[in-house]
Coordinates of C-alpha atoms and ligand atoms in Angstrom, one line a residue:
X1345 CA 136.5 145.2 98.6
X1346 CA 138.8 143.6 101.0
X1347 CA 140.3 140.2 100.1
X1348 CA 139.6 137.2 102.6
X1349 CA 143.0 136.1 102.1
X1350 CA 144.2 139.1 103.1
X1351 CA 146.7 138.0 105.8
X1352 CA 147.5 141.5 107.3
X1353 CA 146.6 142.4 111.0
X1354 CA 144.5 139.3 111.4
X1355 CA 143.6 140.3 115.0
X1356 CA 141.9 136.5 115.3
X1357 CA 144.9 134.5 114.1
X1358 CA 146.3 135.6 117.7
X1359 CA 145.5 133.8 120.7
X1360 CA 143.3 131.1 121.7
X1361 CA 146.2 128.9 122.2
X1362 CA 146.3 125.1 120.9
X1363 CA 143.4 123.5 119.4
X1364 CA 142.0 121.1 121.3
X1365 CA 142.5 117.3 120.2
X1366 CA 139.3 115.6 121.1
X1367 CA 135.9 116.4 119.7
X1368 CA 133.4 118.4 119.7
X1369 CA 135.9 120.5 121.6
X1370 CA 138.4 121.2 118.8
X1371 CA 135.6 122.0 117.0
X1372 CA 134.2 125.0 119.1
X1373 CA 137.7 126.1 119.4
X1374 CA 137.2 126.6 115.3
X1375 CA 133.9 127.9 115.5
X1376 CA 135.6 130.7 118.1
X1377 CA 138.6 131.3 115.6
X1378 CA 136.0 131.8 112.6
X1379 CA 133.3 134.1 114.4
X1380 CA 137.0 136.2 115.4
X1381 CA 137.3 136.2 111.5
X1382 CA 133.5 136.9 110.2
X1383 CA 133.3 139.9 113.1
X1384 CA 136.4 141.4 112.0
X1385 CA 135.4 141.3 108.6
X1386 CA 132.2 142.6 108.8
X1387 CA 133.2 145.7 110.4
X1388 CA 135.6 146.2 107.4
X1389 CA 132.9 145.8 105.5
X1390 CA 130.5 147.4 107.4
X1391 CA 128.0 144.6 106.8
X1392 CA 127.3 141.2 108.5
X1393 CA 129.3 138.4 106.7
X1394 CA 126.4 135.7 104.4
X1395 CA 126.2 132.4 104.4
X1396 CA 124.4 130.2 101.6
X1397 CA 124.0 126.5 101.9
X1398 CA 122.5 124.7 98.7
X1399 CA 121.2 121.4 100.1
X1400 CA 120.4 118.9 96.8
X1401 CA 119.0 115.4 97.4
X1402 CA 118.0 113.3 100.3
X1403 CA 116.2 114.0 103.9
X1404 CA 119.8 113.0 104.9
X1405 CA 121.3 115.8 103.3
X1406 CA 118.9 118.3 104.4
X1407 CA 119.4 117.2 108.2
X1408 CA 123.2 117.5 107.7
X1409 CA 122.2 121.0 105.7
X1410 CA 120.7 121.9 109.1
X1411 CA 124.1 120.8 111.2
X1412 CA 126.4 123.1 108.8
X1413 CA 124.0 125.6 109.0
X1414 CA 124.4 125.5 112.7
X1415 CA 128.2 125.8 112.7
X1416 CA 128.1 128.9 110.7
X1417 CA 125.6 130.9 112.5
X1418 CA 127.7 130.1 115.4
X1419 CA 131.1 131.5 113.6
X1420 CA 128.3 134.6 113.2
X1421 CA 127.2 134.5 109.5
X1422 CA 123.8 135.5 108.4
X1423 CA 122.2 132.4 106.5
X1424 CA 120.7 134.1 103.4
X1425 CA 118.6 131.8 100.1
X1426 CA 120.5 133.6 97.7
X1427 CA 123.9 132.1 96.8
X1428 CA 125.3 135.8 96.2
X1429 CA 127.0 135.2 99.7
X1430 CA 129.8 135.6 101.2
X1431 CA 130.5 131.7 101.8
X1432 CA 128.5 129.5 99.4
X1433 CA 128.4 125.4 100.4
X1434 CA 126.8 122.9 98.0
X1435 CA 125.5 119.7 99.5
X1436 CA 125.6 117.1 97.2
X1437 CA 123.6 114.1 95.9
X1438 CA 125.5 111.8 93.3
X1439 CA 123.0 109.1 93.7
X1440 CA 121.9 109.2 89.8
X1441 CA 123.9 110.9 86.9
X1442 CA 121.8 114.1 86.3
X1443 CA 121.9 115.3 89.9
X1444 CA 126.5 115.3 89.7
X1445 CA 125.2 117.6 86.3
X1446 CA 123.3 120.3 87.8
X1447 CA 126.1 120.9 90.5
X1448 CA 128.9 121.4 88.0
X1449 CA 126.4 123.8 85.6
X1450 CA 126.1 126.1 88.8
X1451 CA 129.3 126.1 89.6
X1452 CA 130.0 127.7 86.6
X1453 CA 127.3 130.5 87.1
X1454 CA 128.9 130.6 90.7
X1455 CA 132.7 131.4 89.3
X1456 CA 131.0 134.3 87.4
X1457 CA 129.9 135.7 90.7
X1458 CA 133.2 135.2 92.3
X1459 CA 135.2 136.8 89.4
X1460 CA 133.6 140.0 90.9
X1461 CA 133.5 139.2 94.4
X1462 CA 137.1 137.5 95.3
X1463 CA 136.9 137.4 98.9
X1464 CA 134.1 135.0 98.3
X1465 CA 134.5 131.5 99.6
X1466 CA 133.3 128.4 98.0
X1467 CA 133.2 124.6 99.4
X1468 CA 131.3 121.8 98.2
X1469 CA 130.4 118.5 100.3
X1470 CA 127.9 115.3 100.4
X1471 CA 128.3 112.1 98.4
X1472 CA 129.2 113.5 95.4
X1473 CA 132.8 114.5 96.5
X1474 CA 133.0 110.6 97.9
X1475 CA 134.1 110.1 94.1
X1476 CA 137.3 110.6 93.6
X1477 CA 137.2 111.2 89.9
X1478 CA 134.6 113.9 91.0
X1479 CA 137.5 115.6 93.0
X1480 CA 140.3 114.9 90.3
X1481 CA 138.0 116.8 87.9
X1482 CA 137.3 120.0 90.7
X1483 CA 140.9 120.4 91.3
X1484 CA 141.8 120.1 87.8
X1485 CA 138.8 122.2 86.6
X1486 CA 137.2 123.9 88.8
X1487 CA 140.3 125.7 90.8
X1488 CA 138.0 129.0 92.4
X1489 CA 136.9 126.4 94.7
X1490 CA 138.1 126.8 98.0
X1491 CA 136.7 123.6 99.9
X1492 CA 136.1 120.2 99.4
X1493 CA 134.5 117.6 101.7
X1494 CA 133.0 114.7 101.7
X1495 CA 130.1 112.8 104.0
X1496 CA 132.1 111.9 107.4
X1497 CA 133.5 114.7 108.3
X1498 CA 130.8 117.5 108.1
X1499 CA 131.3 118.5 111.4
X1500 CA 134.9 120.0 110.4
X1501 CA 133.4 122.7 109.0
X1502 CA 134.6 125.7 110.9
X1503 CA 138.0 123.9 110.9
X1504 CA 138.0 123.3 106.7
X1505 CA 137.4 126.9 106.9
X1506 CA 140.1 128.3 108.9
X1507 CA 142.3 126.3 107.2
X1508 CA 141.8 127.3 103.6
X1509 CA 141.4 131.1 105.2
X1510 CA 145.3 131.0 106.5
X1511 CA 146.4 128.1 103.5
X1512 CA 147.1 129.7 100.1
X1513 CA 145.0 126.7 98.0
X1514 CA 142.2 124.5 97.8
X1515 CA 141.5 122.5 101.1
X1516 CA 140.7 118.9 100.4
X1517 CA 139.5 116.8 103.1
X1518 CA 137.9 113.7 102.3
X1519 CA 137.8 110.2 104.4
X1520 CA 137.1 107.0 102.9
X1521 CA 135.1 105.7 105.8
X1522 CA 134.6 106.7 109.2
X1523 CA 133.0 104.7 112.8
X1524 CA 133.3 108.2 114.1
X1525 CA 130.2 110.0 115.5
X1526 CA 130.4 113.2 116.7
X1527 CA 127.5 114.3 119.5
X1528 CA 126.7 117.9 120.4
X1529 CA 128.0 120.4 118.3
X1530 CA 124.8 123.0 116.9
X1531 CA 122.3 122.9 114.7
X1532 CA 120.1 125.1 113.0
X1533 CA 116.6 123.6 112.3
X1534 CA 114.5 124.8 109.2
X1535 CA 111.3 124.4 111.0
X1536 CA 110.8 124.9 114.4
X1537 CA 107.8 122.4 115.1
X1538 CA 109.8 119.3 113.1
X1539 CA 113.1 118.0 112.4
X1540 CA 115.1 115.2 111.0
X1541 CA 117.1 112.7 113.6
X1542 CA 119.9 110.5 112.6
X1543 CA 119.6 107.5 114.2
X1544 CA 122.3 105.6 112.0
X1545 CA 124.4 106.4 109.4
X1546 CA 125.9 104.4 106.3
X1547 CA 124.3 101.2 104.5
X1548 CA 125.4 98.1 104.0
X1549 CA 123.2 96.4 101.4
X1550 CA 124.8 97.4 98.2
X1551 CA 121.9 97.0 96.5
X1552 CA 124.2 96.6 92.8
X1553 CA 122.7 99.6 91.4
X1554 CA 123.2 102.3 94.3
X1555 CA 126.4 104.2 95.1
X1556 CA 125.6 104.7 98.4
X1557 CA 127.6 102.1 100.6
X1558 CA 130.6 103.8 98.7
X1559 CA 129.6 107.3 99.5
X1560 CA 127.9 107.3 103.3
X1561 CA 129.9 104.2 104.8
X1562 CA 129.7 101.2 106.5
X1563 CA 126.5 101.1 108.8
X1564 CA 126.6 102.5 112.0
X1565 CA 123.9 103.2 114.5
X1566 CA 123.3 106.2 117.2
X1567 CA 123.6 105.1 120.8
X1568 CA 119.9 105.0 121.8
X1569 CA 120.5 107.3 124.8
X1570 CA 121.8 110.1 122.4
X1571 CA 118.8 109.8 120.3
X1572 CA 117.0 110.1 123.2
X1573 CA 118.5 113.2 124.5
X1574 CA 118.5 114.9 121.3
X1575 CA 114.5 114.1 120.7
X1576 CA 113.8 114.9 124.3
X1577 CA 116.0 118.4 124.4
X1578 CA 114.3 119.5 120.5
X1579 CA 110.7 118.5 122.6
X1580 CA 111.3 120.9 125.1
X1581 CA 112.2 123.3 122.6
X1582 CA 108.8 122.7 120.3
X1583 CA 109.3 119.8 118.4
X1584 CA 106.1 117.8 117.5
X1585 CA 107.2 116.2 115.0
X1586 CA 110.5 114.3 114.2
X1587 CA 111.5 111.7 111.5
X1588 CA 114.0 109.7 112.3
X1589 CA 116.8 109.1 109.4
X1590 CA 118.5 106.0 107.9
X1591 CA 119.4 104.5 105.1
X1592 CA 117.4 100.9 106.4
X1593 CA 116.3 102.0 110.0
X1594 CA 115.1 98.5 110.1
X1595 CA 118.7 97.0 110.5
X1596 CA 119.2 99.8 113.7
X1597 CA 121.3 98.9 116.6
X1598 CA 122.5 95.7 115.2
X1599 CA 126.2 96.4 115.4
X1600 CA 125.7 98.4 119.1
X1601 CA 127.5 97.3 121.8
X1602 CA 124.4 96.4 123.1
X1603 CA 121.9 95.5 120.1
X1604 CA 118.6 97.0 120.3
X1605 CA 116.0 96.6 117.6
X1606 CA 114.2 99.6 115.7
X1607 CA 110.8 98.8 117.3
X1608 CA 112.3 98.7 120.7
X1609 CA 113.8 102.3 120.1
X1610 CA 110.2 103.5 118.2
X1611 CA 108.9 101.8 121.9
X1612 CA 111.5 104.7 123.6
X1613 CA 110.6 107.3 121.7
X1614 CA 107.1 107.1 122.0
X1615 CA 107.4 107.6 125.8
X1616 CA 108.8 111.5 125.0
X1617 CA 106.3 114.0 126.3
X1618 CA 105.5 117.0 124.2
X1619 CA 106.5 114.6 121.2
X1620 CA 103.0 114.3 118.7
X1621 CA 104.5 112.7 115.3
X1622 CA 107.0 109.9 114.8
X1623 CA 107.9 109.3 111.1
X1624 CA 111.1 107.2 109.6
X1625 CA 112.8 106.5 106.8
X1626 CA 113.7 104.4 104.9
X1627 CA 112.8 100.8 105.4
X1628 CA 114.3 97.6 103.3
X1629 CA 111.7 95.2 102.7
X1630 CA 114.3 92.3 103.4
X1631 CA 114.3 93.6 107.3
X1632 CA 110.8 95.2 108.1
X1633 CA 110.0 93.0 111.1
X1634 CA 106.6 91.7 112.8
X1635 CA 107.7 93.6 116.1
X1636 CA 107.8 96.8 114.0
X1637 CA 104.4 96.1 112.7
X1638 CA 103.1 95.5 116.1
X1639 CA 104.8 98.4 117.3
X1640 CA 103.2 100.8 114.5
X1641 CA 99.5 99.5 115.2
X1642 CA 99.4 100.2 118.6
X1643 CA 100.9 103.4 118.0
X1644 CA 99.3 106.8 118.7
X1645 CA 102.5 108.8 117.6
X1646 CA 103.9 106.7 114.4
X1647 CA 102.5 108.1 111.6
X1648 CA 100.4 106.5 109.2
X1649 CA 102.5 106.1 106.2
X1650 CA 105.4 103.5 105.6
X1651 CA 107.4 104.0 102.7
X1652 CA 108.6 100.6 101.5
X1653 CA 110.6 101.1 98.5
X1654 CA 110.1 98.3 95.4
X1655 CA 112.6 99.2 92.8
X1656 CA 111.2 96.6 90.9
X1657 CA 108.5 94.3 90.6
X1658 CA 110.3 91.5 89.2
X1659 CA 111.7 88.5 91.0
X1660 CA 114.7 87.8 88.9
X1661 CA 115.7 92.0 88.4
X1662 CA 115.1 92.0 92.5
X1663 CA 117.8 89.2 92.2
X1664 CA 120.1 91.2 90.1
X1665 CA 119.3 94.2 92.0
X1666 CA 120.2 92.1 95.3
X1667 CA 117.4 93.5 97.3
X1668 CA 117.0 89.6 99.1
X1669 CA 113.0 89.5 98.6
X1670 CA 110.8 88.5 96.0
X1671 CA 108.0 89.7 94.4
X1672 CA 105.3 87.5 96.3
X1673 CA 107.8 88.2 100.2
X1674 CA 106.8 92.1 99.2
X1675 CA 103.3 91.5 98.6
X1676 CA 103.1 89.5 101.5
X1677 CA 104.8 91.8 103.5
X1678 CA 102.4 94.1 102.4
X1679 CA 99.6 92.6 103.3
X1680 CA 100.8 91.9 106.8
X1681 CA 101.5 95.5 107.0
X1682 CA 98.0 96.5 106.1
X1683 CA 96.5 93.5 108.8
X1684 CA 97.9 95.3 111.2
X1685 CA 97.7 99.2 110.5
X1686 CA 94.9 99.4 109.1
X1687 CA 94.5 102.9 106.6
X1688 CA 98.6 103.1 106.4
X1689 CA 99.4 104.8 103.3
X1690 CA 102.1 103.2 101.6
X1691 CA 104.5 105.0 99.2
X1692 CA 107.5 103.7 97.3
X1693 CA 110.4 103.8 95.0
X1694 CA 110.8 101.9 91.5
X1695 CA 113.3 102.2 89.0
X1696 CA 113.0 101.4 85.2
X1697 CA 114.9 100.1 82.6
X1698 CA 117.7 98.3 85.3
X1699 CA 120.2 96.4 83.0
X1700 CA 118.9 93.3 81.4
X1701 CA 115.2 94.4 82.3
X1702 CA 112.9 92.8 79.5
X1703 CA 109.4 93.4 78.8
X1704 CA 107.9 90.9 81.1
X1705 CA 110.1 91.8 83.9
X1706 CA 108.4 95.5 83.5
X1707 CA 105.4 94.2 83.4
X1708 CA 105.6 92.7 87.0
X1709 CA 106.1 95.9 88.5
X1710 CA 103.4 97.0 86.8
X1711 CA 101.3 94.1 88.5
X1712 CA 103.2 95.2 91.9
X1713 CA 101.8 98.6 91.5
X1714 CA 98.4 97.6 90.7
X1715 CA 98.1 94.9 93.5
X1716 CA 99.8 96.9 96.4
X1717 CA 98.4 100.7 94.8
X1718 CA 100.6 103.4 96.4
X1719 CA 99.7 106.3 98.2
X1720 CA 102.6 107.6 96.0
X1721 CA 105.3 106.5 93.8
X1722 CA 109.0 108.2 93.3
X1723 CA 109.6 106.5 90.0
X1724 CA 113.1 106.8 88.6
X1725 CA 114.9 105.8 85.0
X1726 CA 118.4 103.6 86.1
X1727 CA 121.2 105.6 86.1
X1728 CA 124.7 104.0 85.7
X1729 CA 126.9 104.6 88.6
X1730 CA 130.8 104.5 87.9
X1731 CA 132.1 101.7 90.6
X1732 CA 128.4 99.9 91.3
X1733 CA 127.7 96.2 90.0
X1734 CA 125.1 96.9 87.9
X1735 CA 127.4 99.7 85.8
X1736 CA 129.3 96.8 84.2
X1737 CA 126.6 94.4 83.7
X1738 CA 125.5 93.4 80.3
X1739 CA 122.0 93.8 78.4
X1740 CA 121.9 98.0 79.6
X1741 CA 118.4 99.2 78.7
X1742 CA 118.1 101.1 75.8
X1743 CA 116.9 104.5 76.4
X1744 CA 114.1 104.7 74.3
X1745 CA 112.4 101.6 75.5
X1746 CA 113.3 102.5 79.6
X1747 CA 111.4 105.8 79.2
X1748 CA 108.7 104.1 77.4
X1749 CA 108.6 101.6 79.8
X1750 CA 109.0 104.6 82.6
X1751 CA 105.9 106.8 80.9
X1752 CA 103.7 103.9 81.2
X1753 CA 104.7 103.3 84.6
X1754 CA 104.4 106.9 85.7
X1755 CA 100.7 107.1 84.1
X1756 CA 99.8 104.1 86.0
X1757 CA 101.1 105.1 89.6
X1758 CA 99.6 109.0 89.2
X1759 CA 96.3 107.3 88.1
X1760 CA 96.2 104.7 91.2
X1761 CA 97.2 107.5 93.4
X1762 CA 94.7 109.9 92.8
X1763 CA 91.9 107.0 93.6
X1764 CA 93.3 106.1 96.5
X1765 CA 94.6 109.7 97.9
X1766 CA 90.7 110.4 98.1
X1767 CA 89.7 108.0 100.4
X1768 CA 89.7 110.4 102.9
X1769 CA 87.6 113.2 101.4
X1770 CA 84.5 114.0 103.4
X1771 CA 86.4 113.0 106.5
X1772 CA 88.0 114.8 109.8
X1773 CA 91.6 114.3 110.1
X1774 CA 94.6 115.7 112.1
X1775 CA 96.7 118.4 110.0
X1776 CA 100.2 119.1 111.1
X1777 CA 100.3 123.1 109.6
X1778 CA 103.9 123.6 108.2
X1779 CA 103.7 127.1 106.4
X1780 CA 102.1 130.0 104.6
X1781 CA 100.5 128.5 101.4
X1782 CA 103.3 129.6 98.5
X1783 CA 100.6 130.6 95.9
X1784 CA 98.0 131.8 98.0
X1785 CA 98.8 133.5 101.2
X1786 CA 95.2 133.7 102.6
X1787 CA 96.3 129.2 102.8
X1788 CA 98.4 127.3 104.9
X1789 CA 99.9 123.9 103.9
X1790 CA 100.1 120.8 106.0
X1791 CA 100.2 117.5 106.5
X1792 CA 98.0 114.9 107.5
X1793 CA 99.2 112.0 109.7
X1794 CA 99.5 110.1 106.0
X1795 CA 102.2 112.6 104.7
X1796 CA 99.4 114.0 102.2
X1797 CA 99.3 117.6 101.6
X1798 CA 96.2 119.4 102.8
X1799 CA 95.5 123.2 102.0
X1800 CA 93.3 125.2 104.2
X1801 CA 92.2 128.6 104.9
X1802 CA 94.6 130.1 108.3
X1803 CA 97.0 132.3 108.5
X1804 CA 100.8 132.2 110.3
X1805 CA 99.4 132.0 113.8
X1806 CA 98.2 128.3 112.9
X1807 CA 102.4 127.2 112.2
X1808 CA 103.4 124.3 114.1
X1809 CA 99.7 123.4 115.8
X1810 CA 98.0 120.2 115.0
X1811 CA 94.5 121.0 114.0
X1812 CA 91.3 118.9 113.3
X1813 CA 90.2 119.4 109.9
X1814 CA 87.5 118.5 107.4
X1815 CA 88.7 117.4 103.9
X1816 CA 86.5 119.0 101.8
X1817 CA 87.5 118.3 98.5
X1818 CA 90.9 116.1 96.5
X1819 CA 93.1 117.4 94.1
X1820 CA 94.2 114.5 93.0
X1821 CA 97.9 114.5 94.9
X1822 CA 96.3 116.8 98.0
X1823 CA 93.1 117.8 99.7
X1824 CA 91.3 121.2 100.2
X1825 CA 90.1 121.6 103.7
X1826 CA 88.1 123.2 106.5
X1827 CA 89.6 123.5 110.1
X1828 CA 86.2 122.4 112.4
Ligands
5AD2143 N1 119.5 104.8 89.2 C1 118.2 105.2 89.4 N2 117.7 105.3 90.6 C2 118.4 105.0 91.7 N3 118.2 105.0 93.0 C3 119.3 104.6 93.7 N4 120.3 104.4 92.8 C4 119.7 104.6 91.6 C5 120.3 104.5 90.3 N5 121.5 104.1 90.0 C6 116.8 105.3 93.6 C7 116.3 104.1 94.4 C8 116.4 104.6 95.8 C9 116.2 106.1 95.6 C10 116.6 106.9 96.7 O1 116.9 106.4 94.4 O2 115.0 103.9 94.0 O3 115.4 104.0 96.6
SF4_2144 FE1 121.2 102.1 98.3 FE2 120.1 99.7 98.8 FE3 121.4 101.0 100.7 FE4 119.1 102.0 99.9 S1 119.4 100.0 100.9 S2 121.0 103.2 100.2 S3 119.1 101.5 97.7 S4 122.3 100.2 98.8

């Protein structure tokens, strides 16, 4: 097998002059010099070249999964599942402890692959290289990696890749922060009838538990023209449904040149022909405004479903958290939220066993849970995040008690949500079909306007099409149905 740092005769080395210094130009000039590379590699190997991309965590990561994957079917890779490829790119999450785990125990089945297949390039990116102990212990340890970036510069890809092909060693790119946004280079959607949007990037909360704000950046928000574009130019193309991405869409536009609100942009949006479904995520609590309520109720293309995340139930822990709202602002939020959407289906995320959490704290998320009852709960144990507040504050949780505490919890939310998932049973409501059924291929799975899962009888034909369809029977987390 030929090697890919095999330097001989490298017809695409030559020519194509200078690369450009402003963006996204430099970065098709790349994309030109790697397709040169991939095409006269696969006629040496008289196969097309593979691409895998392994996309852990967020709806964040899976839309910049969908930008990479872009760039490399424009350098002319095949995108295959399987991650015996000829260029394999982990995505990562390093938001708690256990996801950073999974990604070093397959890149050691990984290396065994590669021992066999040398000309095989590895990278990793996403928030998990943002830690620089996480990249002190890749170089150190983990040397048959050939790539390493972080969250800001994503779109380098092509370039990070023509770079460790010509460069003898690991490539290590990695920015601290960026205001940088890059507009127009390809993208590769996993769905055709609905994709993800960025509309801002970055946080600024430091909530004391997350590692976020030290991974994705200051916030920064789109230009509302360029969402605009993008939504409009994926409408022509078949999008139905998008969901627009931040890490609090409810703080968007504030540091634009000129400021716009999130409800004035939903207001925008809504206007897009062709467009059926507007979702968004996430919202902070602290910034969910009356003109955003207003904006959802009179709505006929934001979904029905808000997902309002908790994290705790607790006044004081919200405190500690510094989440800036109390128990009784949330349910009062809440309640203005259900005055004016009516049938919203709310779904949330709680963690358990945050330092210095006692008994009674715990049981005021239980209360929380039991007042506001969730369409759906994420519910997750703290993890302790090198760098973050809450890492070095006293009182940590004992594990025993926080996944006793996190059991009870868990019961409670799947109990309350598979009351109130059945509301709609009996009912005719619009179902967004998304694919073939995985089980069963006489189903197809979709979604209703509520994010719940509804399975019906269809076949591929009925991918992407809204249909009316009567609920016929709940499963307890999604519905059986009838198209009518
Ligand atoms: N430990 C446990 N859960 C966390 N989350 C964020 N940071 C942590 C942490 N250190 C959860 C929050 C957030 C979700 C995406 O992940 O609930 O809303
Ligand atoms: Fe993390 Fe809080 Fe920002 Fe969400 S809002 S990403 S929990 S710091």
């Amino acid at each position: 097998m030929m090697d890919i740092n095999d330097r001989n005769d490298s017809g695409w080395k030559n020519g194509g002059g200078q690369p450009p210094q402003s963006e996204p130009q430099r970065q098709y000039y790349y994309m030109a010099r790697l397709r040169a590379y991939v095409e006269e590699k696969s006629l040496a190997l008289g196969r097309p070249l593979t691409a895998s991309i392994q996309t852990f965590g967020c709806q964040m990561n899976a839309r910049d999964s969908e930008k990479l994957a872009g760039i490399l079917r424009e350098a002319g890779y095949e995108q295959i599942d399987s991650e015996e490829a000829d260029f394999v790119l982990y995505n990562t999450c390093t938001v708690r402890e256990n996801a950073n785990q999974k990604v070093y125990g397959r890149l050691g089945t990984l290396n065994h692959w590669k021992k066999d297949h040398p000309h095989m390039m590895i990278a990793l990116c996403g928030c998990m290289m943002q830690e620089p102990e996480v990249v002190e212990k890749i170089r150190k340890s983990y040397r048959f990696v050939d790539i390493l970036f972080g969250t800001h510069n994503i779109f380098k890809l092509a370039e990070l890749m023509v770079t460790r092909i010509e460069a003898a060693d690991m490539v290590v790119d990695i920015w601290k922060d960026t205001d940088l946004v890059v507009e127009d280079l390809p993208n590769r959607r996993k769905y055709s009838f609905k994709s993800g949007i960025n509309i801002m990037f970055g946080c600024n909360n430091f909530c004391s538990y997350c590692i976020v704000p030290y991974v994705r950046g200051r916030e920064r928000s789109r230009e509302p023209e360029d969402i605009l574009n993008e939504i409009r130019r994926m409408a022509q193309d078949g999008v139905t449904e998008v969901m627009l991405l931040g890490q609090n869409v409810n703080s968007y536009g504030k540091t634009l040149d000129t400021p716009m609100t999130f409800a004035a942009l939903l207001r925008e949006i809504e206007k897009i022909d062709g467009l059926k479904r507007i979702r968004f995520m996430t919202s902070h609590p602290k910034d969910l405004s009356d003109e955003l309520i207003e904006v959802m109720g009179s709505s006929d293309k934001i979904c029905k479903h808000l997902h309002l995340p908790l994290q705790s139930g607790s006044t004081r822990v919200l405190k500690e958290m510094n989440r800036r709202y109390t128990k009784e602002q949330y349910l009062d939020l809440v309640e203005r939220i259900r005055a004016g959407v009516p049938d919203i289906s709310l779904t949330t995320d709680i963690i358990v066993g945050f330092p210095g959490e006692t008994q009674e704290d715990f049981l005021e998320t239980m209360d929380v849970v039991r007042k506001v009852r969730y369409d759906s709960a994420f519910t997750f144990l703290y993890s302790k995040r090198t760098g973050t507040p809450a890492a070095s504050m006293p009182d940590q949780v004992p594990e025993d008690v926080a996944k006793e505490r996190f059991d009870r919890l868990l019961k409670e939310v799947q109990e309350i949500s598979r009351q109130v998932t059945a509301r709609h049973v009996g009912t005719v409501q619009q179902v967004l079909v998304e694919e073939i059924n995985r089980q069963d291929a006489s189903l197809v799975t979709g979604r209703l306007s509520h994010n719940t899962v509804v399975h019906l009888p269809g076949d591929a034909s009925m991918i992407g099409k809204i249909l009316d369809v009567k609920l016929t029977e709940c499963r307890g987390f999604y519905y059986l149905g009838e198209p009518v």
